[in-house]
Amino acid sequence: YGPSIEGASVNKLGEAFATDFANSTTKIGQISPEQKLYSASPIVTTNFNGIRFLRLSKKEIDMGIKNIALVANKDGDVTKVTEMNDGTTKQEIFCKDDTFVIPNDLALSETGRIYISGQNFTENTVIGDGGLWICQPDGRATQLMKFGRTNGIELSPDEKTLYLSEAFNIGFTPVSNKIWKFKVDHRTGMVSSQELFVDFAILDGTQSVDVDGMRTDIEGNLYVTRNGGQEVVVFSPNKVVLSRIKLNIKSAANLELAGDQGKTMFIVGKCLDDETKGCVDKFENNIPGKAFTLLN
């Protein structure tokens, strides 16, 4: 993988995937159980980032579809990648909106809705350099709120809570990193009651270390990669730090719980000994992830 490795994700079988395969942001690769090309975009400006696999309907299975993934494309859309049982894949735009700000990562609801983060990494961050969007199952996109840079995004297992990270730069250096939580209306998908979940300046003085990928397990614990901090921080739903998982990679970009039981955590980021390459750390967890469990 290349140094822009991102989008750690899992399908129903527990296979793990990431972007920047073969040092190309146009390519998605399988990490486990074997490393190989999964799908490549024919558009040279494609810059794949966050990935989420969908739960298939009986109709889709009967049509010979093996997997459907939605992928945040920094080029300005969310791309739908459909894999057939014969191994061929097809790519098409799932949703796109003029208000999108460099789509970054995705949170998937059991309803088929997706929530989207985005960030424009500027010298001095202003409100509007990021935001929160929702795409309905039919591809209709709506901007819900404007923020500074938004990156990590995830739903709680009961889907009553949405987590979203926000960061601000001054002189290209991050000076603020927070995670917000929102109440989710399961009927409409709309969010409300914004509340501070963690401010890293107050927690441990690491506000200059970006929050990147976020995932939850089935007990509602939130796993957060710190891009540059060489760790994954695990929070309980009531904001308590449960653990800090030290890593062998330099810049942890994203993570996912995969494997045949959904308990194997794959953390992706730049390699510690060679920043021109992407590496993957593996950690055995004791609780399965939300995404794997939802798909099954």
C-alpha positions as YAML, in Angstrom:
chain: A
units: angstrom
residues:
- id: 1
  name: TYR
  ca: [0.00, 0.00, 0.00]
- id: 2
  name: GLY
  ca: [0.95, 3.62, -0.49]
- id: 3
  name: PRO
  ca: [1.33, 6.30, 2.23]
- id: 4
  name: SER
  ca: [-2.25, 7.52, 1.70]
- id: 5
  name: ILE
  ca: [-3.64, 4.17, 2.88]
- id: 6
  name: GLU
  ca: [-7.10, 4.80, 4.35]
- id: 7
  name: GLY
  ca: [-10.64, 3.51, 4.57]
- id: 8
  name: ALA
  ca: [-10.16, 0.34, 6.63]
- id: 9
  name: SER
  ca: [-13.42, -1.56, 6.22]
- id: 10
  name: VAL
  ca: [-15.06, -4.99, 6.53]
- id: 11
  name: ASN
  ca: [-17.54, -7.01, 4.50]
- id: 12
  name: LYS
  ca: [-19.97, -9.72, 5.67]
- id: 13
  name: LEU
  ca: [-17.29, -12.43, 5.45]
- id: 14
  name: GLY
  ca: [-14.98, -10.49, 7.76]
- id: 15
  name: GLU
  ca: [-12.55, -9.66, 4.96]
- id: 16
  name: ALA
  ca: [-10.69, -6.37, 5.48]
- id: 17
  name: PHE
  ca: [-10.07, -3.69, 2.85]
- id: 18
  name: ALA
  ca: [-8.27, -0.36, 2.45]
- id: 19
  name: THR
  ca: [-7.53, 2.28, -0.20]
- id: 20
  name: ASP
  ca: [-4.26, 3.35, -1.90]
- id: 21
  name: PHE
  ca: [-3.51, -0.21, -3.00]
- id: 22
  name: ALA
  ca: [-0.29, -0.46, -5.05]
- id: 23
  name: ASN
  ca: [0.44, 3.17, -4.20]
- id: 24
  name: SER
  ca: [-2.60, 4.45, -6.12]
- id: 25
  name: THR
  ca: [-5.54, 6.36, -4.62]
- id: 26
  name: THR
  ca: [-7.66, 5.07, -7.54]
- id: 27
  name: LYS
  ca: [-7.40, 1.51, -6.18]
- id: 28
  name: ILE
  ca: [-9.04, -0.41, -3.33]
- id: 29
  name: GLY
  ca: [-7.23, -3.47, -2.04]
- id: 30
  name: GLN
  ca: [-8.08, -6.41, 0.17]
- id: 31
  name: ILE
  ca: [-5.91, -6.59, 3.30]
- id: 32
  name: SER
  ca: [-7.05, -9.91, 4.73]
- id: 33
  name: PRO
  ca: [-7.18, -12.87, 4.40]
- id: 34
  name: GLU
  ca: [-4.94, -12.10, 1.42]
- id: 35
  name: GLN
  ca: [-3.55, -8.91, -0.08]
- id: 36
  name: LYS
  ca: [-4.83, -8.26, -3.59]
- id: 37
  name: LEU
  ca: [-6.50, -5.66, -5.79]
- id: 38
  name: TYR
  ca: [-10.24, -5.37, -5.15]
- id: 39
  name: SER
  ca: [-11.37, -2.61, -7.51]
- id: 40
  name: ALA
  ca: [-9.77, 0.21, -9.51]
- id: 41
  name: SER
  ca: [-11.34, 3.40, -10.79]
- id: 42
  name: PRO
  ca: [-10.75, 4.28, -14.46]
- id: 43
  name: ILE
  ca: [-10.86, 8.00, -13.55]
- id: 44
  name: VAL
  ca: [-7.34, 9.26, -12.86]
- id: 45
  name: THR
  ca: [-8.46, 11.98, -10.43]
- id: 46
  name: THR
  ca: [-10.22, 9.47, -8.16]
- id: 47
  name: ASN
  ca: [-8.96, 9.70, -4.58]
- id: 48
  name: PHE
  ca: [-10.69, 6.97, -2.58]
- id: 49
  name: ASN
  ca: [-10.83, 7.33, 1.20]
- id: 50
  name: GLY
  ca: [-13.45, 5.94, 3.61]
- id: 51
  name: ILE
  ca: [-15.21, 2.66, 2.70]
- id: 52
  name: ARG
  ca: [-18.40, 1.01, 4.00]
- id: 53
  name: PHE
  ca: [-19.90, -2.26, 2.82]
- id: 54
  name: LEU
  ca: [-23.71, -2.53, 2.64]
- id: 55
  name: ARG
  ca: [-25.98, -5.27, 3.86]
- id: 56
  name: LEU
  ca: [-27.44, -6.95, 0.77]
- id: 57
  name: SER
  ca: [-31.12, -7.55, 0.17]
- id: 58
  name: LYS
  ca: [-32.43, -10.94, -0.98]
- id: 59
  name: LYS
  ca: [-33.11, -9.39, -4.39]
- id: 60
  name: GLU
  ca: [-29.50, -8.22, -4.72]
- id: 61
  name: ILE
  ca: [-28.19, -11.65, -3.69]
- id: 62
  name: ASP
  ca: [-30.49, -13.32, -6.24]
- id: 63
  name: MET
  ca: [-29.07, -10.97, -8.89]
- id: 64
  name: GLY
  ca: [-25.63, -12.49, -8.31]
- id: 65
  name: ILE
  ca: [-24.23, -9.57, -6.31]
- id: 66
  name: LYS
  ca: [-21.51, -10.54, -3.83]
- id: 67
  name: ASN
  ca: [-20.67, -7.17, -2.27]
- id: 68
  name: ILE
  ca: [-21.70, -3.53, -2.48]
- id: 69
  name: ALA
  ca: [-19.38, -0.89, -1.02]
- id: 70
  name: LEU
  ca: [-19.81, 2.86, -0.73]
- id: 71
  name: VAL
  ca: [-16.55, 4.80, -0.93]
- id: 72
  name: ALA
  ca: [-15.85, 8.44, -0.07]
- id: 73
  name: ASN
  ca: [-14.10, 9.94, -3.09]
- id: 74
  name: LYS
  ca: [-12.15, 13.13, -2.34]
- id: 75
  name: ASP
  ca: [-12.75, 14.04, -5.98]
- id: 76
  name: GLY
  ca: [-16.24, 15.08, -4.87]
- id: 77
  name: ASP
  ca: [-18.68, 12.21, -4.55]
- id: 78
  name: VAL
  ca: [-19.54, 8.94, -2.83]
- id: 79
  name: THR
  ca: [-18.88, 6.08, -5.25]
- id: 80
  name: LYS
  ca: [-20.82, 2.81, -5.28]
- id: 81
  name: VAL
  ca: [-18.72, -0.29, -6.04]
- id: 82
  name: THR
  ca: [-20.71, -3.41, -6.91]
- id: 83
  name: GLU
  ca: [-18.92, -6.79, -6.98]
- id: 84
  name: MET
  ca: [-20.57, -9.71, -8.74]
- id: 85
  name: ASN
  ca: [-20.08, -13.38, -7.88]
- id: 86
  name: ASP
  ca: [-17.84, -13.77, -10.93]
- id: 87
  name: GLY
  ca: [-15.37, -11.27, -9.39]
- id: 88
  name: THR
  ca: [-16.10, -8.35, -11.72]
- id: 89
  name: THR
  ca: [-16.81, -4.94, -10.23]
- id: 90
  name: LYS
  ca: [-18.77, -1.93, -11.47]
- id: 91
  name: GLN
  ca: [-18.42, 1.65, -10.21]
- id: 92
  name: GLU
  ca: [-21.00, 4.44, -10.33]
- id: 93
  name: ILE
  ca: [-21.77, 7.62, -8.39]
- id: 94
  name: PHE
  ca: [-24.04, 6.90, -5.42]
- id: 95
  name: CYS
  ca: [-24.49, 10.48, -4.27]
- id: 96
  name: LYS
  ca: [-23.03, 13.87, -5.04]
- id: 97
  name: ASP
  ca: [-23.85, 17.41, -3.95]
- id: 98
  name: ASP
  ca: [-22.52, 20.88, -4.68]
- id: 99
  name: THR
  ca: [-22.08, 21.45, -0.94]
- id: 100
  name: PHE
  ca: [-19.67, 18.51, -0.47]
- id: 101
  name: VAL
  ca: [-16.28, 19.53, 0.96]
- id: 102
  name: ILE
  ca: [-13.75, 16.85, -0.06]
- id: 103
  name: PRO
  ca: [-15.64, 13.74, 1.20]
- id: 104
  name: ASN
  ca: [-13.50, 11.95, 3.78]
- id: 105
  name: ASP
  ca: [-15.21, 9.17, 5.70]
- id: 106
  name: LEU
  ca: [-18.58, 7.46, 6.06]
- id: 107
  name: ALA
  ca: [-20.85, 6.11, 8.81]
- id: 108
  name: LEU
  ca: [-23.43, 3.54, 7.69]
- id: 109
  name: SER
  ca: [-26.90, 3.09, 9.19]
- id: 110
  name: GLU
  ca: [-28.93, -0.11, 9.09]
- id: 111
  name: THR
  ca: [-31.53, 1.99, 7.23]
- id: 112
  name: GLY
  ca: [-29.14, 2.32, 4.28]
- id: 113
  name: ARG
  ca: [-28.47, 5.99, 5.00]
- id: 114
  name: ILE
  ca: [-24.87, 7.16, 5.18]
- id: 115
  name: TYR
  ca: [-23.37, 10.10, 7.04]
- id: 116
  name: ILE
  ca: [-20.39, 11.83, 5.46]
- id: 117
  name: SER
  ca: [-17.52, 13.89, 6.87]
- id: 118
  name: GLY
  ca: [-15.27, 16.13, 4.80]
- id: 119
  name: GLN
  ca: [-12.29, 18.36, 5.25]
- id: 120
  name: ASN
  ca: [-10.41, 21.03, 3.38]
- id: 121
  name: PHE
  ca: [-6.96, 21.12, 5.01]
- id: 122
  name: THR
  ca: [-6.06, 24.83, 4.90]
- id: 123
  name: GLU
  ca: [-3.47, 26.97, 6.67]
- id: 124
  name: ASN
  ca: [-6.04, 28.51, 8.99]
- id: 125
  name: THR
  ca: [-9.25, 26.52, 9.37]
- id: 126
  name: VAL
  ca: [-12.59, 28.30, 9.23]
- id: 127
  name: ILE
  ca: [-16.15, 27.09, 9.65]
- id: 128
  name: GLY
  ca: [-17.10, 25.59, 6.30]
- id: 129
  name: ASP
  ca: [-13.78, 23.81, 5.74]
- id: 130
  name: GLY
  ca: [-15.71, 20.73, 6.82]
- id: 131
  name: GLY
  ca: [-19.21, 19.61, 7.61]
- id: 132
  name: LEU
  ca: [-21.73, 16.83, 8.09]
- id: 133
  name: TRP
  ca: [-23.84, 15.41, 5.26]
- id: 134
  name: ILE
  ca: [-26.41, 12.66, 4.90]
- id: 135
  name: CYS
  ca: [-27.21, 10.58, 1.83]
- id: 136
  name: GLN
  ca: [-30.49, 8.71, 1.72]
- id: 137
  name: PRO
  ca: [-30.65, 5.17, 0.24]
- id: 138
  name: ASP
  ca: [-31.90, 6.66, -3.04]
- id: 139
  name: GLY
  ca: [-28.80, 8.90, -3.28]
- id: 140
  name: ARG
  ca: [-30.38, 12.21, -2.22]
- id: 141
  name: ALA
  ca: [-27.77, 14.26, -0.38]
- id: 142
  name: THR
  ca: [-28.33, 16.96, 2.26]
- id: 143
  name: GLN
  ca: [-25.85, 19.07, 4.21]
- id: 144
  name: LEU
  ca: [-26.83, 18.95, 7.88]
- id: 145
  name: MET
  ca: [-24.24, 21.29, 9.43]
- id: 146
  name: LYS
  ca: [-21.04, 23.24, 8.71]
- id: 147
  name: PHE
  ca: [-17.92, 22.74, 10.83]
- id: 148
  name: GLY
  ca: [-14.15, 23.12, 10.82]
- id: 149
  name: ARG
  ca: [-12.32, 20.08, 9.41]
- id: 150
  name: THR
  ca: [-14.41, 16.93, 9.98]
- id: 151
  name: ASN
  ca: [-12.85, 13.50, 9.72]
- id: 152
  name: GLY
  ca: [-13.78, 10.54, 11.96]
- id: 153
  name: ILE
  ca: [-17.48, 9.65, 11.89]
- id: 154
  name: GLU
  ca: [-19.42, 6.74, 13.38]
- id: 155
  name: LEU
  ca: [-22.79, 5.62, 14.74]
- id: 156
  name: SER
  ca: [-23.40, 3.86, 18.05]
- id: 157
  name: PRO
  ca: [-24.66, 0.27, 17.74]
- id: 158
  name: ASP
  ca: [-28.22, 1.31, 18.63]
- id: 159
  name: GLU
  ca: [-27.88, 4.15, 16.08]
- id: 160
  name: LYS
  ca: [-29.22, 6.69, 18.55]
- id: 161
  name: THR
  ca: [-25.88, 8.54, 18.64]
- id: 162
  name: LEU
  ca: [-23.63, 9.90, 15.90]
- id: 163
  name: TYR
  ca: [-19.99, 10.76, 16.64]
- id: 164
  name: LEU
  ca: [-18.07, 13.30, 14.55]
- id: 165
  name: SER
  ca: [-14.55, 14.72, 14.92]
- id: 166
  name: GLU
  ca: [-13.72, 18.38, 14.28]
- id: 167
  name: ALA
  ca: [-10.29, 20.03, 14.07]
- id: 168
  name: PHE
  ca: [-8.89, 23.51, 13.46]
- id: 169
  name: ASN
  ca: [-5.49, 24.61, 12.12]
- id: 170
  name: ILE
  ca: [-3.47, 27.76, 12.69]
- id: 171
  name: GLY
  ca: [-0.48, 28.02, 10.38]
- id: 172
  name: PHE
  ca: [-1.15, 24.46, 9.11]
- id: 173
  name: THR
  ca: [-0.72, 23.12, 12.69]
- id: 174
  name: PRO
  ca: [-3.75, 21.55, 14.40]
- id: 175
  name: VAL
  ca: [-4.64, 23.57, 17.51]
- id: 176
  name: SER
  ca: [-7.95, 21.90, 18.35]
- id: 177
  name: ASN
  ca: [-9.24, 18.33, 18.10]
- id: 178
  name: LYS
  ca: [-12.66, 17.44, 19.49]
- id: 179
  name: ILE
  ca: [-15.26, 14.72, 19.09]
- id: 180
  name: TRP
  ca: [-18.93, 15.75, 19.12]
- id: 181
  name: LYS
  ca: [-21.94, 13.53, 19.70]
- id: 182
  name: PHE
  ca: [-25.47, 14.04, 18.37]
- id: 183
  name: LYS
  ca: [-28.85, 12.44, 18.90]
- id: 184
  name: VAL
  ca: [-30.16, 10.70, 15.77]
- id: 185
  name: ASP
  ca: [-33.81, 10.55, 14.73]
- id: 186
  name: HIS
  ca: [-34.00, 6.99, 13.41]
- id: 187
  name: ARG
  ca: [-37.15, 7.81, 11.42]
- id: 188
  name: THR
  ca: [-35.66, 10.68, 9.40]
- id: 189
  name: GLY
  ca: [-31.92, 10.37, 9.97]
- id: 190
  name: MET
  ca: [-31.71, 13.98, 11.14]
- id: 191
  name: VAL
  ca: [-29.36, 14.87, 14.04]
- id: 192
  name: SER
  ca: [-29.83, 17.20, 17.01]
- id: 193
  name: SER
  ca: [-28.59, 18.01, 20.54]
- id: 194
  name: GLN
  ca: [-24.89, 18.53, 19.73]
- id: 195
  name: GLU
  ca: [-22.80, 17.69, 22.82]
- id: 196
  name: LEU
  ca: [-19.04, 17.61, 23.45]
- id: 197
  name: PHE
  ca: [-17.83, 14.02, 23.80]
- id: 198
  name: VAL
  ca: [-14.12, 14.73, 24.25]
- id: 199
  name: ASP
  ca: [-11.79, 17.71, 23.90]
- id: 200
  name: PHE
  ca: [-8.23, 16.38, 23.60]
- id: 201
  name: ALA
  ca: [-6.81, 19.68, 24.88]
- id: 202
  name: ILE
  ca: [-8.57, 19.03, 28.18]
- id: 203
  name: LEU
  ca: [-8.17, 15.24, 28.18]
- id: 204
  name: ASP
  ca: [-4.42, 14.94, 27.67]
- id: 205
  name: GLY
  ca: [-3.05, 18.01, 25.88]
- id: 206
  name: THR
  ca: [-2.85, 16.26, 22.49]
- id: 207
  name: GLN
  ca: [-4.97, 18.75, 20.54]
- id: 208
  name: SER
  ca: [-2.19, 18.97, 17.92]
- id: 209
  name: VAL
  ca: [-2.65, 15.27, 17.06]
- id: 210
  name: ASP
  ca: [-5.48, 14.75, 14.59]
- id: 211
  name: VAL
  ca: [-8.39, 12.44, 15.20]
- id: 212
  name: ASP
  ca: [-8.83, 10.32, 12.08]
- id: 213
  name: GLY
  ca: [-10.86, 7.10, 11.78]
- id: 214
  name: MET
  ca: [-13.48, 6.06, 14.36]
- id: 215
  name: ARG
  ca: [-15.35, 2.78, 14.84]
- id: 216
  name: THR
  ca: [-17.68, 1.35, 17.49]
- id: 217
  name: ASP
  ca: [-18.05, -2.18, 18.82]
- id: 218
  name: ILE
  ca: [-21.38, -3.84, 19.68]
- id: 219
  name: GLU
  ca: [-21.14, -2.62, 23.30]
- id: 220
  name: GLY
  ca: [-20.93, 0.99, 22.13]
- id: 221
  name: ASN
  ca: [-17.25, 1.61, 22.86]
- id: 222
  name: LEU
  ca: [-15.63, 4.11, 20.47]
- id: 223
  name: TYR
  ca: [-12.19, 3.37, 18.94]
- id: 224
  name: VAL
  ca: [-10.33, 6.46, 17.74]
- id: 225
  name: THR
  ca: [-7.11, 6.61, 15.69]
- id: 226
  name: ARG
  ca: [-4.73, 9.51, 16.41]
- id: 227
  name: ASN
  ca: [-2.96, 10.37, 13.17]
- id: 228
  name: GLY
  ca: [0.60, 11.03, 14.33]
- id: 229
  name: GLY
  ca: [0.05, 9.86, 17.89]
- id: 230
  name: GLN
  ca: [0.81, 6.18, 17.21]
- id: 231
  name: GLU
  ca: [-2.17, 4.96, 19.18]
- id: 232
  name: VAL
  ca: [-5.83, 4.02, 19.19]
- id: 233
  name: VAL
  ca: [-7.77, 5.49, 22.12]
- id: 234
  name: VAL
  ca: [-10.81, 3.51, 23.29]
- id: 235
  name: PHE
  ca: [-13.68, 5.35, 24.99]
- id: 236
  name: SER
  ca: [-16.73, 3.96, 26.74]
- id: 237
  name: PRO
  ca: [-20.11, 5.45, 25.75]
- id: 238
  name: ASN
  ca: [-19.95, 7.59, 28.92]
- id: 239
  name: LYS
  ca: [-16.66, 9.20, 27.85]
- id: 240
  name: VAL
  ca: [-14.25, 7.15, 30.01]
- id: 241
  name: VAL
  ca: [-10.87, 6.22, 28.48]
- id: 242
  name: LEU
  ca: [-10.81, 2.42, 28.61]
- id: 243
  name: SER
  ca: [-7.45, 1.81, 26.96]
- id: 244
  name: ARG
  ca: [-4.72, 3.16, 24.71]
- id: 245
  name: ILE
  ca: [-3.49, 0.70, 22.10]
- id: 246
  name: LYS
  ca: [0.10, 1.47, 21.10]
- id: 247
  name: LEU
  ca: [0.92, 0.99, 17.44]
- id: 248
  name: ASN
  ca: [3.81, 0.03, 15.16]
- id: 249
  name: ILE
  ca: [2.78, 2.55, 12.49]
- id: 250
  name: LYS
  ca: [3.56, 6.25, 12.47]
- id: 251
  name: SER
  ca: [0.34, 7.91, 11.35]
- id: 252
  name: ALA
  ca: [-2.76, 5.88, 12.18]
- id: 253
  name: ALA
  ca: [-5.33, 6.83, 9.54]
- id: 254
  name: ASN
  ca: [-8.24, 4.46, 10.08]
- id: 255
  name: LEU
  ca: [-9.29, 1.18, 11.64]
- id: 256
  name: GLU
  ca: [-11.90, -1.56, 11.43]
- id: 257
  name: LEU
  ca: [-12.88, -4.70, 13.33]
- id: 258
  name: ALA
  ca: [-12.89, -7.58, 10.86]
- id: 259
  name: GLY
  ca: [-11.97, -11.29, 10.79]
- id: 260
  name: ASP
  ca: [-14.33, -14.27, 10.93]
- id: 261
  name: GLN
  ca: [-15.72, -13.12, 14.30]
- id: 262
  name: GLY
  ca: [-15.42, -9.38, 13.73]
- id: 263
  name: LYS
  ca: [-12.91, -9.07, 16.58]
- id: 264
  name: THR
  ca: [-9.65, -8.58, 14.66]
- id: 265
  name: MET
  ca: [-8.79, -4.89, 14.51]
- id: 266
  name: PHE
  ca: [-6.87, -3.71, 11.45]
- id: 267
  name: ILE
  ca: [-5.27, -0.26, 11.82]
- id: 268
  name: VAL
  ca: [-3.86, 1.38, 8.68]
- id: 269
  name: GLY
  ca: [-1.41, 4.26, 8.27]
- id: 270
  name: LYS
  ca: [2.05, 5.31, 7.14]
- id: 271
  name: CYS
  ca: [4.87, 2.92, 7.95]
- id: 272
  name: LEU
  ca: [7.13, 3.83, 10.84]
- id: 273
  name: ASP
  ca: [10.37, 2.98, 9.04]
- id: 274
  name: ASP
  ca: [9.37, 4.22, 5.57]
- id: 275
  name: GLU
  ca: [6.78, 7.00, 5.25]
- id: 276
  name: THR
  ca: [6.53, 6.43, 1.48]
- id: 277
  name: LYS
  ca: [4.61, 3.21, 2.17]
- id: 278
  name: GLY
  ca: [1.42, 2.22, 3.94]
- id: 279
  name: CYS
  ca: [1.39, -0.39, 6.70]
- id: 280
  name: VAL
  ca: [-1.26, -2.32, 8.63]
- id: 281
  name: ASP
  ca: [-1.23, -3.20, 12.32]
- id: 282
  name: LYS
  ca: [-3.37, -6.04, 13.68]
- id: 283
  name: PHE
  ca: [-4.78, -6.32, 17.18]
- id: 284
  name: GLU
  ca: [-7.02, -9.03, 18.62]
- id: 285
  name: ASN
  ca: [-9.97, -7.49, 20.42]
- id: 286
  name: ASN
  ca: [-12.45, -9.15, 22.79]
- id: 287
  name: ILE
  ca: [-15.61, -7.54, 21.38]
- id: 288
  name: PRO
  ca: [-16.85, -7.63, 17.75]
- id: 289
  name: GLY
  ca: [-17.35, -4.46, 15.75]
- id: 290
  name: LYS
  ca: [-20.63, -2.79, 14.86]
- id: 291
  name: ALA
  ca: [-20.08, -2.92, 11.09]
- id: 292
  name: PHE
  ca: [-19.35, -6.68, 10.92]
- id: 293
  name: THR
  ca: [-22.27, -7.44, 13.23]
- id: 294
  name: LEU
  ca: [-24.66, -5.24, 11.22]
- id: 295
  name: LEU
  ca: [-23.71, -7.02, 7.99]
- id: 296
  name: ASN
  ca: [-24.44, -10.38, 9.58]
...
